């Protein structure tokens, strides 16, 4: 009979429609100089593996924005891509190699890069496929990879320009070093963890006199690289020590005692050991005092020749040996427990080693100043606003950005060193000779750039920069940059800096920061906890639309999202609700034998109150949704559509329509059923693209032949797909406050009668008598009497003016509602004797429990021993039972007396 199957099977439908959209080129925008485009450049996922829920969330939110703007008939570009993710990918491939017992050094740079490309290509394909599963309507014809030729050229160009402007320099600085990855890391790539460690007090014997200076340190092994002991000049304890020297134990090395105001007198003993090559603060002090640097470790954090007898030991093994030796010599004064924060590599979790090293840096201060200004003056809006302050703080304290990495996977630094004259050639294209002396003896810097350097250019490198392309001219700057708040600095801040620097214009107008996904109890999802939801599995089980619904409904920018199976289930239930509603409507059309022409999509002026009501509510919804979407409150917009469709449309309007269809009453509700459904589907499309397309298409073939005018609030042809149909526009002339008042009252009356029936356990099929007394709504309610009667199973039903209200003579339940009173004579509802007995029996039970509790609360033994919360709980229980007993008495009284309020 009906034209769609009984149950919804997402798998079949999703693939069908995605291919349909893709084939028709709907994702590819046309450049139209007369229209302002809507542009999102997708945050490129790392080619390290599968997409997780965080990606699914970002992609869903962006797809919602993009589909919405596309339906508003704006040229809409959502440009997808992937990131080579330097260190992260290199670590993954190294781990793969390790499983086969190999290292990257064994196979060599060229072979390693070849392997990594294979990994990346496979991974990019998976990522593309997963985005397509999610329904992401991005323009695959413009897909980019950070290592593609054009973005790579952008990277080299940006480097050369910044170098020529003096904003990129090479210098020996203290950097963060990962001994496992054997590369430098930027400050952002270091994760700080609180470690419960120790503070070791070590005695350094004075060189000339008897006695010691005791220093406190968390890293005793680094004493081998000490080049001074510093004290605060104000510190009286060390007044006579400055200028003298101590001798480092075991290696017998004399180092000076110096005074520096930077020394914190409250830490340890107030005497600070200075290890300039292995600590950032010490490095600064050493610079001021011209102290030598002594590096005691190899890049892999084993001890080098400067470590004397400890040479060759790994850093922690060395610590154990040093402590044992100091103890032997009685130079270890004491050990205290000590918690402190220690940096770890964000990719492999190895403890980071501060290290002085020759690296490339971006001088960020001038770039940061411009980027701060752009947010301050409103050229860029950050959502939610509370992240503005965090952004300003970070920008205000920004340090130079270390951009060189001792890795193989990434953009090679475009710098060549000359063997003859020693000078540098910095060039976008590979030079054939030194630009200074024309020597052919030039060699490229072996390092690659920080992966975030190329990500920082993403907003314009994807559109063809540095070339002056049509895409760049039309689609830059982007509209929205949506991403998790966790990469605000890594990425968003740097995109703003580089966009302004390279393009002279902000890269986007709005930064939309979404929250992170946690499990249903608010815990972070992790493999260790076993609470990870895999997007592909969720899609398999619940369908894409249900997953998208679960990820976004009711959420707001910047707030974390708790996601559990209950949310996925309610997503699936919603899809089923839509499916069943559509089936019902299609079936009704069929049964009515209505030809397409008979159902205009714009149903004309509604005559009946419930039609006016649903039409009014629909238009209010359309208006609210537009405002919420404008305000980036997508989760709330979706919630409102859900509430409307589920309760107002399905639970009430369709139920009412069924009564009218069964009774073949005129006018038919079908035009309003169709119109409300069709508009709801279009409203929902950006959120749940597949189910809406499927249902809309079924509706379309049944109803809306392409040649019929009047479709979709428009007089032209119906579009081929819901995704290119216009987004609904509110018609405020449809607002009908009076009809809404009546229908609110109808709903309230039906609900209250249903509740009373449930309370008195009236059998579902039984009709009960009801009298409704009302004021100004009288004529409206009389019009709807038939509906109240059927939905509440109330017959005979009298709707009367409140002025005619007489004291109730029979025993009845009186429900006092807003502006109306409902009187339900009890005779028809209750078997008095049985009800009386039930209430008496329940009363007896409650009384028994009350006396038990009372005696417990009089018992001193209990009162003295039990914790106060327990006593409090018992008291509350007692109060509750007493309350319940009171209500029971009232119900008993109602059985006997003619009327009682409730
Ligand atoms: Zn590492
Ligand atoms: Zn040269």
Short mmCIF file of N, CA, C and O and ligand atoms in Angstrom, two decimals, residues 417-425 433-442, ligand 2:
data_model
loop_
_atom_site.label_atom_id
_atom_site.label_comp_id
_atom_site.label_asym_id
_atom_site.label_seq_id
_atom_site.Cartn_x
_atom_site.Cartn_y
_atom_site.Cartn_z
N UNK A 417 73.37 25.35 2.44
CA UNK A 417 74.61 25.87 3.01
C UNK A 417 75.73 25.67 1.99
O UNK A 417 75.81 24.63 1.34
N UNK A 418 76.59 26.69 1.91
CA UNK A 418 77.69 26.62 0.94
C UNK A 418 78.94 26.10 1.61
O UNK A 418 79.35 26.60 2.64
N UNK A 419 79.54 25.10 1.01
CA UNK A 419 80.76 24.52 1.56
C UNK A 419 81.95 25.44 1.36
O UNK A 419 82.92 25.38 2.10
N UNK A 420 81.85 26.29 0.35
CA UNK A 420 82.99 27.15 0.03
C UNK A 420 82.99 28.45 0.82
O UNK A 420 83.94 28.76 1.51
N UNK A 421 81.87 29.22 0.72
CA UNK A 421 81.89 30.52 1.40
C UNK A 421 81.17 30.47 2.74
O UNK A 421 81.21 31.42 3.52
N UNK A 422 80.48 29.35 3.02
CA UNK A 422 79.83 29.19 4.32
C UNK A 422 78.51 29.94 4.44
O UNK A 422 77.86 29.88 5.47
N UNK A 423 78.12 30.66 3.36
CA UNK A 423 76.89 31.44 3.46
C UNK A 423 75.66 30.61 3.10
O UNK A 423 75.76 29.53 2.54
N UNK A 424 74.50 31.20 3.40
CA UNK A 424 73.22 30.50 3.19
C UNK A 424 72.54 30.98 1.92
O UNK A 424 72.54 32.18 1.63
N UNK A 425 71.95 30.03 1.19
CA UNK A 425 71.07 30.40 0.09
C UNK A 425 69.66 29.97 0.49
O UNK A 425 69.42 28.80 0.78
N UNK A 433 73.30 26.76 -7.56
CA UNK A 433 74.59 27.21 -7.04
C UNK A 433 74.37 28.20 -5.90
O UNK A 433 73.29 28.75 -5.73
N UNK A 434 75.43 28.43 -5.12
CA UNK A 434 75.39 29.39 -4.03
C UNK A 434 75.14 30.79 -4.60
O UNK A 434 75.79 31.19 -5.56
N UNK A 435 74.19 31.52 -4.05
CA UNK A 435 73.89 32.85 -4.60
C UNK A 435 74.98 33.86 -4.25
O UNK A 435 75.02 34.95 -4.79
N UNK A 436 75.88 33.49 -3.32
CA UNK A 436 76.92 34.44 -2.90
C UNK A 436 78.20 34.24 -3.70
O UNK A 436 78.78 35.20 -4.20
N UNK A 437 78.63 32.96 -3.87
CA UNK A 437 79.92 32.75 -4.53
C UNK A 437 79.81 31.86 -5.75
O UNK A 437 80.81 31.46 -6.34
N UNK A 438 78.53 31.49 -6.11
CA UNK A 438 78.28 30.65 -7.28
C UNK A 438 78.87 29.25 -7.19
O UNK A 438 78.92 28.52 -8.18
N UNK A 439 79.33 28.89 -6.02
CA UNK A 439 79.86 27.54 -5.87
C UNK A 439 78.73 26.53 -6.03
O UNK A 439 77.58 26.78 -5.67
N UNK A 440 79.07 25.37 -6.60
CA UNK A 440 78.06 24.32 -6.74
C UNK A 440 78.05 23.44 -5.49
O UNK A 440 77.24 22.52 -5.38
N UNK A 441 78.97 23.70 -4.61
CA UNK A 441 79.10 22.88 -3.41
C UNK A 441 78.10 23.33 -2.35
O UNK A 441 78.48 23.87 -1.31
N UNK A 442 76.82 23.14 -2.64
CA UNK A 442 75.82 23.54 -1.64
C UNK A 442 75.05 22.32 -1.18
O UNK A 442 74.86 21.36 -1.93
ZN1 LIG B 2 79.14 30.22 -1.45
#
